[in-house]
Amino acid sequence: MPGYAAPVDDIQFILHGLLDVSRQDIPGYGELEPDLTAAVLTEAGRIAAEVLAPLNAAGDREGCRLEGGAVRTPAGFRAAFDEVKAGGWTALDCDPDYGGQGMPGLIGSAVSGIFSAANQSFTMYQGLTHGAYSAIHAHGSAEQKARFLPRLISCDWTGTMNLTEAQCGTDLGLMRCKAVPQPDGSYRITGEKIFISAGDHDLAENIIHLVLARIAGAPEGIGGISLFIVPKFLVGEEGTLGARNGVSVGKIERKMGIHGNATCLMRYEGAQGWLLGLEHKGMRAMFTMMNEARLGVAMQGLAQAEAACQAAVAYARERLQGRAATGPANPQGPADPLIVHPDIRRSLMDQRSFIEGARAFALWSAMLLDRAQRAGDGDAEGLISLLIPVLKGFLTDKGLEMTVQAQQVFGGHGYIEETGMSQFLRDARITQIYEGANGVQALDLVARKLPSDGGRHMAAFLGQVSAFIADNGGDAALAQDFLAPLGRALADLQAAVRYFMERGAAEPETVLAGSTDFLHLFGHTCLGFMWARMAKVAQTAETGFREAKLATGRYYMARQLPATALHLARIRSGAGPVMALPAEAF
Amino acid sequence: MPGYAAPVDDIQFILHGLLDVSRQDIPGYGELEPDLTAAVLTEAGRIAAEVLAPLNAAGDREGCRLEGGAVRTPAGFRAAFDEVKAGGWTALDCDPDYGGQGMPGLIGSAVSGIFSAANQSFTMYQGLTHGAYSAIHAHGSAEQKARFLPRLISCDWTGTMNLTEAQCGTDLGLMRCKAVPQPDGSYRITGEKIFISAGDHDLAENIIHLVLARIAGAPEGIGGISLFIVPKFLVGEEGTLGARNGVSVGKIERKMGIHGNATCLMRYEGAQGWLLGLEHKGMRAMFTMMNEARLGVAMQGLAQAEAACQAAVAYARERLQGRAATGPANPQGPADPLIVHPDIRRSLMDQRSFIEGARAFALWSAMLLDRAQRAGDGDAEGLISLLIPVLKGFLTDKGLEMTVQAQQVFGGHGYIEETGMSQFLRDARITQIYEGANGVQALDLVARKLPSDGGRHMAAFLGQVSAFIADNGGDAALAQDFLAPLGRALADLQAAVRYFMERGAAEPETVLAGSTDFLHLFGHTCLGFMWARMAKVAQTAETGFREAKLATGRYYMARQLPATALHLARIRSGAGPVMALPAEAF
């Protein structure tokens, strides 16, 4: 069974070398000195390695069970959850006014990436609770905040998000779940929600469901949807638990992965709920959490790639097979370790160069999100809104690819569940789907984010990359290996933007047909940008770290970044080839 | 649960339009008139749809069980196996001298592709038996052939291949399994073999294990390995079943997919075996079956993509979500079907254009194999040996990608096992691994096949493509959409070959570091070649078929084939970026 070691040194390099966090003008960042972040990350790594990783495969094998209407999580989950709570990890980046520790979201993201790598199913219980916390924190009344936030922060109560129904996922305008106003100001919620992660379990004494529903008489479409707080157990004045509410689990789904997290069909039968935020503005309330939620999912995709890669490296070092092309590397042994073989090395370098670049992209994004939310920086808000679909789509698509590559290193042993390599792939697979399937991320990117504010945020990103290349042109160590390929990727991205701008208004299908390729072109450029910036700051790192970082970066620039040209070629082929075959002819 | 409809019309188009099979100068091909092949394929399609597909998901869910030392296959497998046997399907392309029907291997491949799409786990029992049949047919004594072939052909007895041991998969030189000669000319086999597909089951009265082992005193390495026939039950003079042999099942593996096929750890404890072929020439005997086996696995990868795509198309037609960018396509309904959306269409076209191109490549390869084996054509032998690793690696890598894309069309519903989309991916995943992991295919391609006979077979392939482009340059309907992109792919492939030739001898790691990219570059060029040839012959097909075929081909040429440039760029970056990071630094 694979172990897991948190990449503390690499995260520290990104936080302090690349992002220079403690000198950023963002509330709370001043405290983020290297010693502090190292202590937090190291302890998170210990919990991940000692508490969460050992439950990962067992949780996959055992799964969740529905017994007498209640979900039982896998053996050990409850004790581990209590340990995580006791360590204060659930409160890390929450508001001190309600019992949180007030650290930046950036640190919360880094820690959740570590926890997810060790055990994604387990960490989801906490992640969904954080989402509910954020929604109530942003939109709740003072009374709602006082009642719910402290217990969500401590994870004495957990949270869920109830959006999907059988007939609608992406297109929430088709929603049927109904809310009927009551004389006391509450609502009665009736309907079925599907695919509700952490919908029920035995880890906490109460579950606070956030439920999208349509108030009787509301407008059609997504403009008539409201958001409700629906506790599993009603909550009295002092936070005491009262009667069981009219919400129950219809079934739990048998699914490809994340078996340790219960994915439930939830039945609301006149359940008592309270409006969160404004009537008919439920979608807007959800959207304020979307960036945070999608960053979290991107982190999960990256985390599975990271965990799988660690296992693949260990196996490649230890498994003996064949001889190196340049002569035996292990002449005393019966064969050389796999890692001597260039095609194995290529696979490991694909994984490593993606993972380190993606980690930088994700943490940079988390910092932008803090800057937008905590420093009220409108430019950061615009930029992060543009980048989020790229981050979510690219990191999860590539994350899956990397788990496939890592599994492949194991040969037949990778196909056997015992080695744990299958689970990384199966768990990673959901990240491409939930929180908006990646096709929807691509749509959001080209149809909403790219043209928003007259394309100002896209121009700002292109300008940042362009300025970096110009500013560092004199650095001979960067020029050929980093700046030149980054410049080519940037030109490809600019050409794609121009192509869309010239055609978007007249040919909407041209833009949509190129949306996924645009997302990947953009994603590669972001990672190329991260790598060039990391190469610059790595020059002053200690020798071993510097050499490894530069070699890994050069690999990305030489072998992965040229994919931008392929994506541009596909985009430029337009909608014709995509739409030529009529729907009836399929 | 997805249904499955065999693509009979498309296979007929390939057999008769593209390959013109009945006029090929290959024994048995003269009979392959359209009416005959249509009847065979249609009936195979009926069996697939009515007998095999309905057992696919149930077999995945139930899996195989080891009870009292014997494996029980999922409910319904035995009855279905009997029905396939009774229909003569197991004898289709076997030698009439031993009870076979004597059809070309091409037809066997087409039918096994249909059966695998409907139920890969089930079809493997038959496929492995065919492998054992081929080995004994090629290397057995007259007495061995008479004793084993008729019952393997009828599948009254099934077969297995025993290569892998815990410490060695690809590197069979590390093998430990021992064979001790007995006075009666037989051997006593002792050792453990792992990952033995169909190693035990309840579908047949006997199982004929083909086992690689080292005769006591044999040379070290793969030059000391011999192949043995080891029946589960000893076989008397008249084919009567005797005592149980010293072979047993140690365990069955819990694995990612193909749950309906028992993957066994086999224990040989002084089991009685008989040498098949020559002492110490076991690897050579295995290699003669390798092309057939790898073609079969390529077919499986394609088959899972095909089955998944059919399900995705059906879902995309039926699931309502959002509105078309060009105005409502289903104005009476609450939303439009998914298939109106360009990014969904892109995904379906990715799948369709791969599947149809890959099917042509696979069936062309099957014909080349027949030409080599049945017509003794040395050029065909050389060409198919070159193409087999490309076929196996490319079709299974892309096959997996396509099952991911098909699953993605379903959104959250694709992640739930009930829809069957996860199984397509999980079953397809093994095809990248078994019969030589795809990295080993890439190694075989660049290190053995490419330079063999002074590069003559590679030159012959390049010459064929080049001649096709030259010969059809005057065809305006082909020139821009098909010949021009094919020409660019060909140039990329030629450039890669030159790059390897110039550096191969001095820099073996350069070639190895580019091996997987070379395999994919080559694979894309093969599909581009198939598409250009299909576009040519489709011009005389009836309107609907012609338009669909040309539209699908244009998509491949415009959106997929340009990947050759990316693979060339990666190859040309050399071994430097791949090998720069020392093994210790991972």
PDB file of N, CA, C and O in Angstrom, chain B residues 350-384:
ATOM      1  N   ASP B 350     -14.307  13.194 -31.785  1.00  0.00           N
ATOM      2  CA  ASP B 350     -13.017  12.599 -31.386  1.00  0.00           C
ATOM      3  C   ASP B 350     -13.147  11.082 -31.333  1.00  0.00           C
ATOM      4  O   ASP B 350     -12.298  10.342 -31.851  1.00  0.00           O
ATOM      5  N   GLN B 351     -14.203  10.640 -30.672  1.00  0.00           N
ATOM      6  CA  GLN B 351     -14.409   9.207 -30.496  1.00  0.00           C
ATOM      7  C   GLN B 351     -14.669   8.521 -31.827  1.00  0.00           C
ATOM      8  O   GLN B 351     -14.028   7.525 -32.174  1.00  0.00           O
ATOM      9  N   ARG B 352     -15.618   9.059 -32.573  1.00  0.00           N
ATOM     10  CA  ARG B 352     -16.034   8.427 -33.820  1.00  0.00           C
ATOM     11  C   ARG B 352     -14.900   8.382 -34.841  1.00  0.00           C
ATOM     12  O   ARG B 352     -14.693   7.368 -35.516  1.00  0.00           O
ATOM     13  N   SER B 353     -14.171   9.484 -34.949  1.00  0.00           N
ATOM     14  CA  SER B 353     -13.123   9.524 -35.979  1.00  0.00           C
ATOM     15  C   SER B 353     -11.962   8.604 -35.596  1.00  0.00           C
ATOM     16  O   SER B 353     -11.317   8.008 -36.462  1.00  0.00           O
ATOM     17  N   PHE B 354     -11.712   8.482 -34.315  1.00  0.00           N
ATOM     18  CA  PHE B 354     -10.707   7.490 -33.884  1.00  0.00           C
ATOM     19  C   PHE B 354     -11.205   6.084 -34.177  1.00  0.00           C
ATOM     20  O   PHE B 354     -10.487   5.255 -34.740  1.00  0.00           O
ATOM     21  N   ILE B 355     -12.410   5.789 -33.755  1.00  0.00           N
ATOM     22  CA  ILE B 355     -12.930   4.415 -33.836  1.00  0.00           C
ATOM     23  C   ILE B 355     -12.958   3.927 -35.281  1.00  0.00           C
ATOM     24  O   ILE B 355     -12.494   2.813 -35.575  1.00  0.00           O
ATOM     25  N   GLU B 356     -13.467   4.726 -36.183  1.00  0.00           N
ATOM     26  CA  GLU B 356     -13.571   4.261 -37.571  1.00  0.00           C
ATOM     27  C   GLU B 356     -12.197   4.135 -38.223  1.00  0.00           C
ATOM     28  O   GLU B 356     -11.944   3.210 -39.001  1.00  0.00           O
ATOM     29  N   GLY B 357     -11.315   5.061 -37.905  1.00  0.00           N
ATOM     30  CA  GLY B 357      -9.951   4.957 -38.432  1.00  0.00           C
ATOM     31  C   GLY B 357      -9.214   3.763 -37.852  1.00  0.00           C
ATOM     32  O   GLY B 357      -8.515   3.028 -38.557  1.00  0.00           O
ATOM     33  N   ALA B 358      -9.389   3.553 -36.567  1.00  0.00           N
ATOM     34  CA  ALA B 358      -8.716   2.443 -35.884  1.00  0.00           C
ATOM     35  C   ALA B 358      -9.243   1.102 -36.375  1.00  0.00           C
ATOM     36  O   ALA B 358      -8.491   0.130 -36.504  1.00  0.00           O
ATOM     37  N   ARG B 359     -10.532   1.047 -36.645  1.00  0.00           N
ATOM     38  CA  ARG B 359     -11.114  -0.204 -37.142  1.00  0.00           C
ATOM     39  C   ARG B 359     -10.494  -0.571 -38.497  1.00  0.00           C
ATOM     40  O   ARG B 359     -10.153  -1.731 -38.749  1.00  0.00           O
ATOM     41  N   ALA B 360     -10.318   0.436 -39.334  1.00  0.00           N
ATOM     42  CA  ALA B 360      -9.688   0.180 -40.638  1.00  0.00           C
ATOM     43  C   ALA B 360      -8.243  -0.281 -40.453  1.00  0.00           C
ATOM     44  O   ALA B 360      -7.790  -1.233 -41.107  1.00  0.00           O
ATOM     45  N   PHE B 361      -7.541   0.371 -39.556  1.00  0.00           N
ATOM     46  CA  PHE B 361      -6.140   0.012 -39.296  1.00  0.00           C
ATOM     47  C   PHE B 361      -6.054  -1.423 -38.768  1.00  0.00           C
ATOM     48  O   PHE B 361      -5.212  -2.224 -39.206  1.00  0.00           O
ATOM     49  N   ALA B 362      -6.953  -1.773 -37.869  1.00  0.00           N
ATOM     50  CA  ALA B 362      -6.918  -3.114 -37.268  1.00  0.00           C
ATOM     51  C   ALA B 362      -7.251  -4.187 -38.299  1.00  0.00           C
ATOM     52  O   ALA B 362      -6.590  -5.239 -38.353  1.00  0.00           O
ATOM     53  N   LEU B 363      -8.251  -3.938 -39.122  1.00  0.00           N
ATOM     54  CA  LEU B 363      -8.641  -4.970 -40.093  1.00  0.00           C
ATOM     55  C   LEU B 363      -7.619  -5.066 -41.227  1.00  0.00           C
ATOM     56  O   LEU B 363      -7.347  -6.157 -41.746  1.00  0.00           O
ATOM     57  N   TRP B 364      -7.046  -3.954 -41.607  1.00  0.00           N
ATOM     58  CA  TRP B 364      -5.946  -3.989 -42.579  1.00  0.00           C
ATOM     59  C   TRP B 364      -4.792  -4.818 -42.012  1.00  0.00           C
ATOM     60  O   TRP B 364      -4.193  -5.658 -42.702  1.00  0.00           O
ATOM     61  N   SER B 365      -4.502  -4.602 -40.738  1.00  0.00           N
ATOM     62  CA  SER B 365      -3.435  -5.370 -40.086  1.00  0.00           C
ATOM     63  C   SER B 365      -3.768  -6.855 -40.055  1.00  0.00           C
ATOM     64  O   SER B 365      -2.894  -7.707 -40.270  1.00  0.00           O
ATOM     65  N   ALA B 366      -5.022  -7.176 -39.771  1.00  0.00           N
ATOM     66  CA  ALA B 366      -5.432  -8.585 -39.751  1.00  0.00           C
ATOM     67  C   ALA B 366      -5.243  -9.208 -41.132  1.00  0.00           C
ATOM     68  O   ALA B 366      -4.829 -10.367 -41.255  1.00  0.00           O
ATOM     69  N   MET B 367      -5.517  -8.435 -42.161  1.00  0.00           N
ATOM     70  CA  MET B 367      -5.320  -8.952 -43.517  1.00  0.00           C
ATOM     71  C   MET B 367      -3.828  -9.148 -43.812  1.00  0.00           C
ATOM     72  O   MET B 367      -3.434 -10.155 -44.423  1.00  0.00           O
ATOM     73  N   LEU B 368      -3.017  -8.204 -43.382  1.00  0.00           N
ATOM     74  CA  LEU B 368      -1.562  -8.363 -43.560  1.00  0.00           C
ATOM     75  C   LEU B 368      -1.063  -9.610 -42.845  1.00  0.00           C
ATOM     76  O   LEU B 368      -0.191 -10.328 -43.347  1.00  0.00           O
ATOM     77  N   LEU B 369      -1.622  -9.866 -41.661  1.00  0.00           N
ATOM     78  CA  LEU B 369      -1.215 -11.042 -40.901  1.00  0.00           C
ATOM     79  C   LEU B 369      -1.604 -12.326 -41.645  1.00  0.00           C
ATOM     80  O   LEU B 369      -0.818 -13.276 -41.722  1.00  0.00           O
ATOM     81  N   ASP B 370      -2.786 -12.336 -42.202  1.00  0.00           N
ATOM     82  CA  ASP B 370      -3.183 -13.478 -43.032  1.00  0.00           C
ATOM     83  C   ASP B 370      -2.250 -13.632 -44.234  1.00  0.00           C
ATOM     84  O   ASP B 370      -1.856 -14.737 -44.598  1.00  0.00           O
ATOM     85  N   ARG B 371      -1.928 -12.514 -44.843  1.00  0.00           N
ATOM     86  CA  ARG B 371      -1.051 -12.573 -46.019  1.00  0.00           C
ATOM     87  C   ARG B 371       0.319 -13.148 -45.633  1.00  0.00           C
ATOM     88  O   ARG B 371       0.896 -13.960 -46.367  1.00  0.00           O
ATOM     89  N   ALA B 372       0.785 -12.735 -44.468  1.00  0.00           N
ATOM     90  CA  ALA B 372       2.077 -13.252 -44.005  1.00  0.00           C
ATOM     91  C   ALA B 372       1.981 -14.730 -43.659  1.00  0.00           C
ATOM     92  O   ALA B 372       2.826 -15.534 -44.080  1.00  0.00           O
ATOM     93  N   GLN B 373       0.939 -15.098 -42.926  1.00  0.00           N
ATOM     94  CA  GLN B 373       0.858 -16.462 -42.397  1.00  0.00           C
ATOM     95  C   GLN B 373       0.294 -17.454 -43.394  1.00  0.00           C
ATOM     96  O   GLN B 373       0.717 -18.608 -43.447  1.00  0.00           O
ATOM     97  N   ARG B 374      -0.692 -17.051 -44.166  1.00  0.00           N
ATOM     98  CA  ARG B 374      -1.382 -18.000 -45.047  1.00  0.00           C
ATOM     99  C   ARG B 374      -0.866 -17.966 -46.467  1.00  0.00           C
ATOM    100  O   ARG B 374      -1.009 -18.936 -47.213  1.00  0.00           O
ATOM    101  N   ALA B 375      -0.303 -16.795 -46.848  1.00  0.00           N
ATOM    102  CA  ALA B 375       0.255 -16.738 -48.205  1.00  0.00           C
ATOM    103  C   ALA B 375       1.784 -16.732 -48.151  1.00  0.00           C
ATOM    104  O   ALA B 375       2.433 -16.666 -49.197  1.00  0.00           O
ATOM    105  N   GLY B 376       2.346 -16.788 -46.935  1.00  0.00           N
ATOM    106  CA  GLY B 376       3.799 -16.844 -46.803  1.00  0.00           C
ATOM    107  C   GLY B 376       4.515 -15.652 -47.422  1.00  0.00           C
ATOM    108  O   GLY B 376       5.631 -15.767 -47.925  1.00  0.00           O
ATOM    109  N   ASP B 377       3.881 -14.496 -47.343  1.00  0.00           N
ATOM    110  CA  ASP B 377       4.432 -13.287 -47.972  1.00  0.00           C
ATOM    111  C   ASP B 377       5.401 -12.603 -46.998  1.00  0.00           C
ATOM    112  O   ASP B 377       4.989 -12.071 -45.969  1.00  0.00           O
ATOM    113  N   GLY B 378       6.684 -12.631 -47.333  1.00  0.00           N
ATOM    114  CA  GLY B 378       7.704 -12.092 -46.442  1.00  0.00           C
ATOM    115  C   GLY B 378       7.610 -10.587 -46.256  1.00  0.00           C
ATOM    116  O   GLY B 378       7.893 -10.072 -45.175  1.00  0.00           O
ATOM    117  N   ASP B 379       7.226  -9.869 -47.303  1.00  0.00           N
ATOM    118  CA  ASP B 379       7.062  -8.422 -47.161  1.00  0.00           C
ATOM    119  C   ASP B 379       5.927  -8.104 -46.183  1.00  0.00           C
ATOM    120  O   ASP B 379       6.041  -7.209 -45.347  1.00  0.00           O
ATOM    121  N   ALA B 380       4.840  -8.850 -46.327  1.00  0.00           N
ATOM    122  CA  ALA B 380       3.713  -8.646 -45.414  1.00  0.00           C
ATOM    123  C   ALA B 380       4.128  -8.988 -43.989  1.00  0.00           C
ATOM    124  O   ALA B 380       3.767  -8.290 -43.031  1.00  0.00           O
ATOM    125  N   GLU B 381       4.919 -10.033 -43.832  1.00  0.00           N
ATOM    126  CA  GLU B 381       5.431 -10.426 -42.514  1.00  0.00           C
ATOM    127  C   GLU B 381       6.256  -9.301 -41.893  1.00  0.00           C
ATOM    128  O   GLU B 381       6.091  -8.955 -40.717  1.00  0.00           O
ATOM    129  N   GLY B 382       7.134  -8.726 -42.707  1.00  0.00           N
ATOM    130  CA  GLY B 382       7.951  -7.627 -42.206  1.00  0.00           C
ATOM    131  C   GLY B 382       7.127  -6.412 -41.844  1.00  0.00           C
ATOM    132  O   GLY B 382       7.333  -5.787 -40.793  1.00  0.00           O
ATOM    133  N   LEU B 383       6.173  -6.090 -42.688  1.00  0.00           N
ATOM    134  CA  LEU B 383       5.356  -4.901 -42.441  1.00  0.00           C
ATOM    135  C   LEU B 383       4.467  -5.085 -41.215  1.00  0.00           C
ATOM    136  O   LEU B 383       4.362  -4.194 -40.363  1.00  0.00           O
ATOM    137  N   ILE B 384       3.847  -6.264 -41.098  1.00  0.00           N
ATOM    138  CA  ILE B 384       2.950  -6.437 -39.950  1.00  0.00           C
ATOM    139  C   ILE B 384       3.743  -6.492 -38.640  1.00  0.00           C
ATOM    140  O   ILE B 384       3.276  -5.995 -37.604  1.00  0.00           O
TER     141      ILE B 384
END
